[in-house]
Tab-separated table of C-alpha atoms and ligand atoms in Angstrom:
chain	number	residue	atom	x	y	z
A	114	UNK	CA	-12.205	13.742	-18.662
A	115	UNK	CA	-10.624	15.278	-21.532
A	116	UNK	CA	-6.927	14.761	-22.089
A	117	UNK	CA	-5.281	18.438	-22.251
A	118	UNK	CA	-1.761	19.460	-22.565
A	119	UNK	CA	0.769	20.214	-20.328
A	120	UNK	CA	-1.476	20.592	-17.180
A	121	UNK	CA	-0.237	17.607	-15.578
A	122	UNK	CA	2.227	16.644	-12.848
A	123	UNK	CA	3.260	13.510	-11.636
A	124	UNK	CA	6.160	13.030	-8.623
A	125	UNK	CA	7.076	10.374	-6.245
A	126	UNK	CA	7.876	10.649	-2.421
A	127	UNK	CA	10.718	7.987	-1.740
A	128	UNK	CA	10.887	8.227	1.791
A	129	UNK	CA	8.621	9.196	5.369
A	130	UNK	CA	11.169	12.512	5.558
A	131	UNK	CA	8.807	13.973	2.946
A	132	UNK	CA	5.315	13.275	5.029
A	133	UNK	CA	5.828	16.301	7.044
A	134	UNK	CA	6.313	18.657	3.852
A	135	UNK	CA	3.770	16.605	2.264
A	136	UNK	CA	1.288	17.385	4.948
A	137	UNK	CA	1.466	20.899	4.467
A	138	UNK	CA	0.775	21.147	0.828
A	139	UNK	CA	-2.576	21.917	-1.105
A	140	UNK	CA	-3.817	18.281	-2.321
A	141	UNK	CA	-7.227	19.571	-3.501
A	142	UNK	CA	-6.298	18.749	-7.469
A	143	UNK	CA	-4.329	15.822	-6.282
A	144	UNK	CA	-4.651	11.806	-6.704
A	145	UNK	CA	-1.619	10.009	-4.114
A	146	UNK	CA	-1.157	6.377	-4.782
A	147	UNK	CA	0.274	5.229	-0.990
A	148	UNK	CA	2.569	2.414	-1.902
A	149	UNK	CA	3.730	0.029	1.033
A	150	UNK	CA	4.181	-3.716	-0.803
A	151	UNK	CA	6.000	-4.533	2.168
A	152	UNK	CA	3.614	-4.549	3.703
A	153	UNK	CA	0.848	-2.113	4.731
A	154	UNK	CA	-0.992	-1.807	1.568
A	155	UNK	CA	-0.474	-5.284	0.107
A	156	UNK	CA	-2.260	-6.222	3.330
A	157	UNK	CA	-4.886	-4.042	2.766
A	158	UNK	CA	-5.699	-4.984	-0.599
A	159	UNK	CA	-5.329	-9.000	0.507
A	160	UNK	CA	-7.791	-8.499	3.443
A	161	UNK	CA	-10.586	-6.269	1.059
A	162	UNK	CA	-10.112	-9.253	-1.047
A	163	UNK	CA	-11.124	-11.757	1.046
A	164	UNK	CA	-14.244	-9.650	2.049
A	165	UNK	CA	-13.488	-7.467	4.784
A	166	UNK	CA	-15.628	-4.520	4.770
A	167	UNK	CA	-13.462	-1.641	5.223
A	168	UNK	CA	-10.332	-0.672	6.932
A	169	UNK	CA	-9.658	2.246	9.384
A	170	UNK	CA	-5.443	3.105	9.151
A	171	UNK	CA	-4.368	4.600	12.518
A	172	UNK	CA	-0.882	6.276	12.582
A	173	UNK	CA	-0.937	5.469	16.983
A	174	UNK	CA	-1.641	2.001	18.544
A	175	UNK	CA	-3.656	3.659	21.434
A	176	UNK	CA	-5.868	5.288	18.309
A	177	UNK	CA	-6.359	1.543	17.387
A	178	UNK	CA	-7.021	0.485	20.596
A	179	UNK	CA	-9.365	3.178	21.441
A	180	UNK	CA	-11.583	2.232	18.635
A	181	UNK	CA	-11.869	-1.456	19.797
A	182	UNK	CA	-12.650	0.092	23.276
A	183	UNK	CA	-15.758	2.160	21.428
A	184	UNK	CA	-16.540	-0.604	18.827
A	185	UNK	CA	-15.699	-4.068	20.391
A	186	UNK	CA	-16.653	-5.452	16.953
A	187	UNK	CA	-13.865	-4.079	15.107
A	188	UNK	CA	-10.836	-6.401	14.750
A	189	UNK	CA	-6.992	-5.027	15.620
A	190	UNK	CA	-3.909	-5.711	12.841
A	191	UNK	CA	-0.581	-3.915	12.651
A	192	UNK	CA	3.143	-4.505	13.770
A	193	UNK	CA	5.997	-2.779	15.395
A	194	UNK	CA	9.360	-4.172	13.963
A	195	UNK	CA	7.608	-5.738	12.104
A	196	UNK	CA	5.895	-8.287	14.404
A	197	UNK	CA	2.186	-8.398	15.680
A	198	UNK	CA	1.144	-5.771	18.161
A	199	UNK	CA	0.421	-7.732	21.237
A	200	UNK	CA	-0.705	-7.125	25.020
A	201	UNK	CA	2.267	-5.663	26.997
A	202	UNK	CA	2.356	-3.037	23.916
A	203	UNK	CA	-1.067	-1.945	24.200
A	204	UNK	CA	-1.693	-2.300	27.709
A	205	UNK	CA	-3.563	-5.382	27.923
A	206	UNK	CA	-5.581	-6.063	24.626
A	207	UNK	CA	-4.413	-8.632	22.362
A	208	UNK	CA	-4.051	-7.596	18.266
A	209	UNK	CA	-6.246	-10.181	16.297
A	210	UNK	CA	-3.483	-9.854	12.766
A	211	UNK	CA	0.183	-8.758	12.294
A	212	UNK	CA	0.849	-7.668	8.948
A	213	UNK	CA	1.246	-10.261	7.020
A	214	UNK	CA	-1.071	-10.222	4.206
A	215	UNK	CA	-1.407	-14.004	4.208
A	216	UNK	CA	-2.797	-14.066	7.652
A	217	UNK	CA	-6.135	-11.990	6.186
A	218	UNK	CA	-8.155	-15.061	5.649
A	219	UNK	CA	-11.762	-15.264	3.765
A	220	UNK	CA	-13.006	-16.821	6.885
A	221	UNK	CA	-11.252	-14.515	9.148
A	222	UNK	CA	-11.944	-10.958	7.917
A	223	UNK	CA	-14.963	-11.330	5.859
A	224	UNK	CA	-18.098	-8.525	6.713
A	225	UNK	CA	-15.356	-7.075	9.499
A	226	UNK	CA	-13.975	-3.503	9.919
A	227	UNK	CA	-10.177	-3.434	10.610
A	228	UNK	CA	-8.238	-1.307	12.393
A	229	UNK	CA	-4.393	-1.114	11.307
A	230	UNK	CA	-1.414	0.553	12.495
A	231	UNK	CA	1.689	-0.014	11.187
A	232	UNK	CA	5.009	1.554	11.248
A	233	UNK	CA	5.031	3.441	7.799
A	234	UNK	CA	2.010	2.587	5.566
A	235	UNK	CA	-0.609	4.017	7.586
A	236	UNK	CA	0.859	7.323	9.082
A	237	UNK	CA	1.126	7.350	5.118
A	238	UNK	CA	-2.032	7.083	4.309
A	239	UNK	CA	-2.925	9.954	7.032
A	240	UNK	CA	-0.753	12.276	5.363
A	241	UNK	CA	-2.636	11.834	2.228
A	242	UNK	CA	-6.010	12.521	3.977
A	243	UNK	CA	-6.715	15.491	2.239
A	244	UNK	CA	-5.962	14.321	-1.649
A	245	UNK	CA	-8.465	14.794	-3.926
A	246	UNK	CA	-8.264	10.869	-3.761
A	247	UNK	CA	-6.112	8.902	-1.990
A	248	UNK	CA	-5.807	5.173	-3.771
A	249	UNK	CA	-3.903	1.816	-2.197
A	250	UNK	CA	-1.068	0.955	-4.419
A	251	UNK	CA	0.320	-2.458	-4.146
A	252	UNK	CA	1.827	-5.192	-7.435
A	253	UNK	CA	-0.845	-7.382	-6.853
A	254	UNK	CA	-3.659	-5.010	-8.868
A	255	UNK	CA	-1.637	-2.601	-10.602
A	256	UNK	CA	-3.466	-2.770	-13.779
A	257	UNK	CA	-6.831	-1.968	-11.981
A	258	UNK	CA	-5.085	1.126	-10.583
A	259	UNK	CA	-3.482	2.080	-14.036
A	260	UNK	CA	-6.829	1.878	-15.223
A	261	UNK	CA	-8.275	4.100	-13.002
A	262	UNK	CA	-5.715	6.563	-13.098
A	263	UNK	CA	-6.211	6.987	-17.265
A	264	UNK	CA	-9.767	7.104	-16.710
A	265	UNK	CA	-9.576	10.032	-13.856
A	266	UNK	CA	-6.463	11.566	-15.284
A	267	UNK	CA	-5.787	13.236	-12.268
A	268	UNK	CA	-3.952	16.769	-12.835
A	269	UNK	CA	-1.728	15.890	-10.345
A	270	UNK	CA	-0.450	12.619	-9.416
A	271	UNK	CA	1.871	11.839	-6.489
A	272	UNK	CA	3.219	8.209	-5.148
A	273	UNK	CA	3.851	8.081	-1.737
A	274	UNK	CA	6.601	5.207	-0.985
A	275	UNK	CA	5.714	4.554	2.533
A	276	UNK	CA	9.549	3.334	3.255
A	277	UNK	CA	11.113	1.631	5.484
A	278	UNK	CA	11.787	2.730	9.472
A	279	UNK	CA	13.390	6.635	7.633
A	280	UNK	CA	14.102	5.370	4.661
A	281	UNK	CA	13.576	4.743	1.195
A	282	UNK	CA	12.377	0.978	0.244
A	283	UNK	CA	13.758	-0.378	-3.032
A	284	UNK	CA	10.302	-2.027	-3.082
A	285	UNK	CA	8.067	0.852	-3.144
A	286	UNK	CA	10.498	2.545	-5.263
A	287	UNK	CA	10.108	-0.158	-7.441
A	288	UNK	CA	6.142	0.119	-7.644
A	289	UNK	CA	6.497	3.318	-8.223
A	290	UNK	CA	8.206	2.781	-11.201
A	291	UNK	CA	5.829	0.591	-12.909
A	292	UNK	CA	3.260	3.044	-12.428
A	293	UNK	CA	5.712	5.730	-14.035
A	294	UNK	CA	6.132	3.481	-16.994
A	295	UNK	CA	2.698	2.602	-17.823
A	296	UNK	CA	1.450	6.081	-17.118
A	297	UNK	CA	3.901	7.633	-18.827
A	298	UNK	CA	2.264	8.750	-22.194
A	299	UNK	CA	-0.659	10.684	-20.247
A	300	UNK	CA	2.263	12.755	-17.654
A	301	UNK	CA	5.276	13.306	-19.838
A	302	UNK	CA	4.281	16.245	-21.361
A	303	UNK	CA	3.304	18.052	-18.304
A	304	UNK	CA	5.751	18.569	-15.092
A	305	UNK	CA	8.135	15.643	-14.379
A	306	UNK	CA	9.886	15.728	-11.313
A	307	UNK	CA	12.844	14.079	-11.500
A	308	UNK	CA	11.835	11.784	-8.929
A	309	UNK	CA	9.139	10.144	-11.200
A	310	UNK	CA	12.079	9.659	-13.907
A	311	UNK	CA	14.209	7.692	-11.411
A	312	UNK	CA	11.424	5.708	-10.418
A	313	UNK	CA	10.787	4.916	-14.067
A	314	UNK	CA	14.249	4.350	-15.024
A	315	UNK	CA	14.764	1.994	-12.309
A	316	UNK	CA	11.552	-0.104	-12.910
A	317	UNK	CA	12.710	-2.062	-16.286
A	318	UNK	CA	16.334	-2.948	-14.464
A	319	UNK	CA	15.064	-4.959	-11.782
A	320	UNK	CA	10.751	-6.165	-13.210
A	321	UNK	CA	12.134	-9.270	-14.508
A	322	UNK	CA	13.144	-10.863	-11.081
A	323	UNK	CA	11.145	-9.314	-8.505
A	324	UNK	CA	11.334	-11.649	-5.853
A	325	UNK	CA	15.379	-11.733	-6.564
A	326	UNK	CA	15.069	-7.574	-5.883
A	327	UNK	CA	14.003	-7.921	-2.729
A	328	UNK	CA	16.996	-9.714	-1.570
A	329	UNK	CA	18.375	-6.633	-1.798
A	330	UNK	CA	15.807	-4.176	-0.279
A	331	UNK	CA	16.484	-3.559	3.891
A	332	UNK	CA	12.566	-4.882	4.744
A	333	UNK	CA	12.601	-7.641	2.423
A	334	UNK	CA	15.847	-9.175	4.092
A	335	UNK	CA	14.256	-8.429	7.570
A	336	UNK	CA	11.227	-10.480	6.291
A	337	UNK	CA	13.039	-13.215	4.698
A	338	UNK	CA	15.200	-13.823	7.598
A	339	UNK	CA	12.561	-14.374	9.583
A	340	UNK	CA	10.875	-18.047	9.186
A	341	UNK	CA	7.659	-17.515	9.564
A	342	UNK	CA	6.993	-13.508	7.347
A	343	UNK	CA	9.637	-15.155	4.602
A	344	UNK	CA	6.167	-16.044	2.724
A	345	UNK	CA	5.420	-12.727	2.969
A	346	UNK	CA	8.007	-11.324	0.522
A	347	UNK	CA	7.087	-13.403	-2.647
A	348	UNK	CA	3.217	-13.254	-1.612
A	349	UNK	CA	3.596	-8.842	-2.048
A	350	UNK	CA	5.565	-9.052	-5.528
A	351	UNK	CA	3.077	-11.079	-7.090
A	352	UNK	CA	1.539	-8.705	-10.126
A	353	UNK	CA	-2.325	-8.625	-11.205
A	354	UNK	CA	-3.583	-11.330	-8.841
A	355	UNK	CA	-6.685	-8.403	-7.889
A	356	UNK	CA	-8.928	-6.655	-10.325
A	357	UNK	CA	-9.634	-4.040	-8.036
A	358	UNK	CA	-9.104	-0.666	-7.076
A	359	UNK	CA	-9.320	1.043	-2.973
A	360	UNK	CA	-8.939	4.125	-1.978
A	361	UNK	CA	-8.767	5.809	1.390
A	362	UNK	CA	-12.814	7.747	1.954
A	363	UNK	CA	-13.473	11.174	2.895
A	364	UNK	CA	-14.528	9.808	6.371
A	365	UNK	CA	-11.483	7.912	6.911
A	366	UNK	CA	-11.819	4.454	5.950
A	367	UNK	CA	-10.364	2.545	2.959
A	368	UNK	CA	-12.813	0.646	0.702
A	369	UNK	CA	-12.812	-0.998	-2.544
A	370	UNK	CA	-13.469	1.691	-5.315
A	371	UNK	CA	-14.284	-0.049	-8.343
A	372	UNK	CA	-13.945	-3.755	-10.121
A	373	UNK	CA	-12.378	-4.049	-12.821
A	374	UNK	CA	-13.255	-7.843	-13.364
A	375	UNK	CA	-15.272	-10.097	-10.903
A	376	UNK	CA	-13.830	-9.477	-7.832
A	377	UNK	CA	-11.211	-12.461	-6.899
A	378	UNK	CA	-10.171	-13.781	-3.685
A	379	UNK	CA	-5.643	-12.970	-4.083
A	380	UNK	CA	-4.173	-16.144	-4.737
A	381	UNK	CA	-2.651	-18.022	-1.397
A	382	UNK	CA	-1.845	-20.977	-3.668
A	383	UNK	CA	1.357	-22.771	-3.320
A	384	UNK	CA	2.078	-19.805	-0.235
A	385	UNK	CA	3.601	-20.990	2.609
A	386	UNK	CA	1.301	-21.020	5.955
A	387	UNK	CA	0.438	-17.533	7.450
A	388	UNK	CA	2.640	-16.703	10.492
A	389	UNK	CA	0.814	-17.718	13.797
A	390	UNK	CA	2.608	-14.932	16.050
B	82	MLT	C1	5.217	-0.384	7.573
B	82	MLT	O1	4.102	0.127	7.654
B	82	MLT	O2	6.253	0.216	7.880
B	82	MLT	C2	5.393	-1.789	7.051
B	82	MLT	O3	4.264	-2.267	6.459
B	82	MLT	C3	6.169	-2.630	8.003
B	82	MLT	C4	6.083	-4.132	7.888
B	82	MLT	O4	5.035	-4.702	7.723
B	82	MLT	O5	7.113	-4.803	8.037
């Protein structure tokens, strides 16, 4: 694509009150980059990783579990306060995976389809459905979806920050950000919302200690307080482990897009143990 003037936007949603105005918009021209690092779309990209096929986001847990009911091959993830999804919640059927991106195991997700609800980062992703293209953001393969983004050039580019229960996440704010930065020479010419600027303004204050930022963010103290999803927080902040772009498909399921390298397994190295509950 050929790199005009001045027809560009870029903007960033910093919080779920925006989904419903979001929603109604016309996203035919548009690329959104759903960003949930705590930890929807981390998760996502961790579990295409390690070779699961695709994933189907579900904004309802009886959605999810109505799939399982039709396809009893399919395997269940998401949380509620954070925590796996189990029985008494669903009526009876037991959620194979929380949300913890370390619990997405080679040997546990590979060939399988997985259906995921989760507080935020999926009713996200359905609000995005009808983008031009709709791409998982996360730290861990940032470059790959840089590098995507210059080689689309998208005239309009949103980031959705998934949040946290109503509210803006210093994390996704933060990813945001870094996309801002790097992307900055190809949108600064065309329509900035002010939104993009804070996200890029903020970025450079806090890149240096990452996993020191989220001592501060609301879902990153829930997570660290909580022995066995403390893992979780450094595991989500970790940049360019995946060389890899996904994106959410025309008939609702998220995929891997392109490689930019060989495809790697994310690094669980030196992680602490994935959360059994
Ligand atoms: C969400 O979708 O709101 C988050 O991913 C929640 C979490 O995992 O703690």
């Amino acid at each position: 694509m050929v790199d005009g003037p001045m027809t560009r936007s870029i903007e960033v949603l910093f919080s779920p009150a925006e989904f419903s105005a979001l929603a109604g918009r016309d996203l035919s021209r548009t690329t959104c980059v759903v960003l949930d690092i705590l930890r929807a779309t981390t998760s996502m990209m961790t579990a295409l990783a390690n070779g699961a096929e695709a994933i189907i986001p579900v904004g309802e847990i009886p959605e999810a579990v109505a799939i399982k009911q039709q396809h009893p091959d399919v395997l269940l993830a998401g949380e509620r306060n954070g925590l796996r999804i189990c029985a008494d919640q669903t009526g009876g059927v037991e959620f194979d995976f929380g949300n913890s991106p370390r619990e997405f195991l080679p040997e546990k997700v590979r060939g399988k389809t997985i259906v995921m609800t989760t507080t935020n980062g999926t009713r996200a992703l359905r609000v995005c459905a009808q983008a031009e293209s709709v791409l998982i953001g996360s730290f861990l393969n940032l470059r790959a979806t840089i590098n995507w983004i210059r080689r689309e050039l998208p005239a309009n580019l949103i980031l959705v920050c998934s949040g946290t229960i109503d509210q803006a996440a210093l994390e996704d704010t933060l990813a945001a950000g870094a996309l801002c930065e790097r992307l900055w020479p190809h949108y600064a010419s065309g329509q900035v919302a002010d939104s993009a600027e804070i996200a890029r303004r903020i970025y450079p204050l806090l890149q240096t200690d990452l996993p020191g930022a989220m001592k501060h963010s609301r879902n990153g103290q829930r997570l660290l307080n909580h022995p066995e999803l403390r893992g979780d927080v450094h595991f989500c902040v970790q940049r360019e482990t995946l060389g890899f772009v996904a994106g959410l498909q025309k008939d609702g399921t998220v995929r891997k897009l392109a490689c930019e390298t060989p495809a790697s397994s994310s690094d669980t190295s030196g992680m602490d143990a994935p959360p059994s509950a």
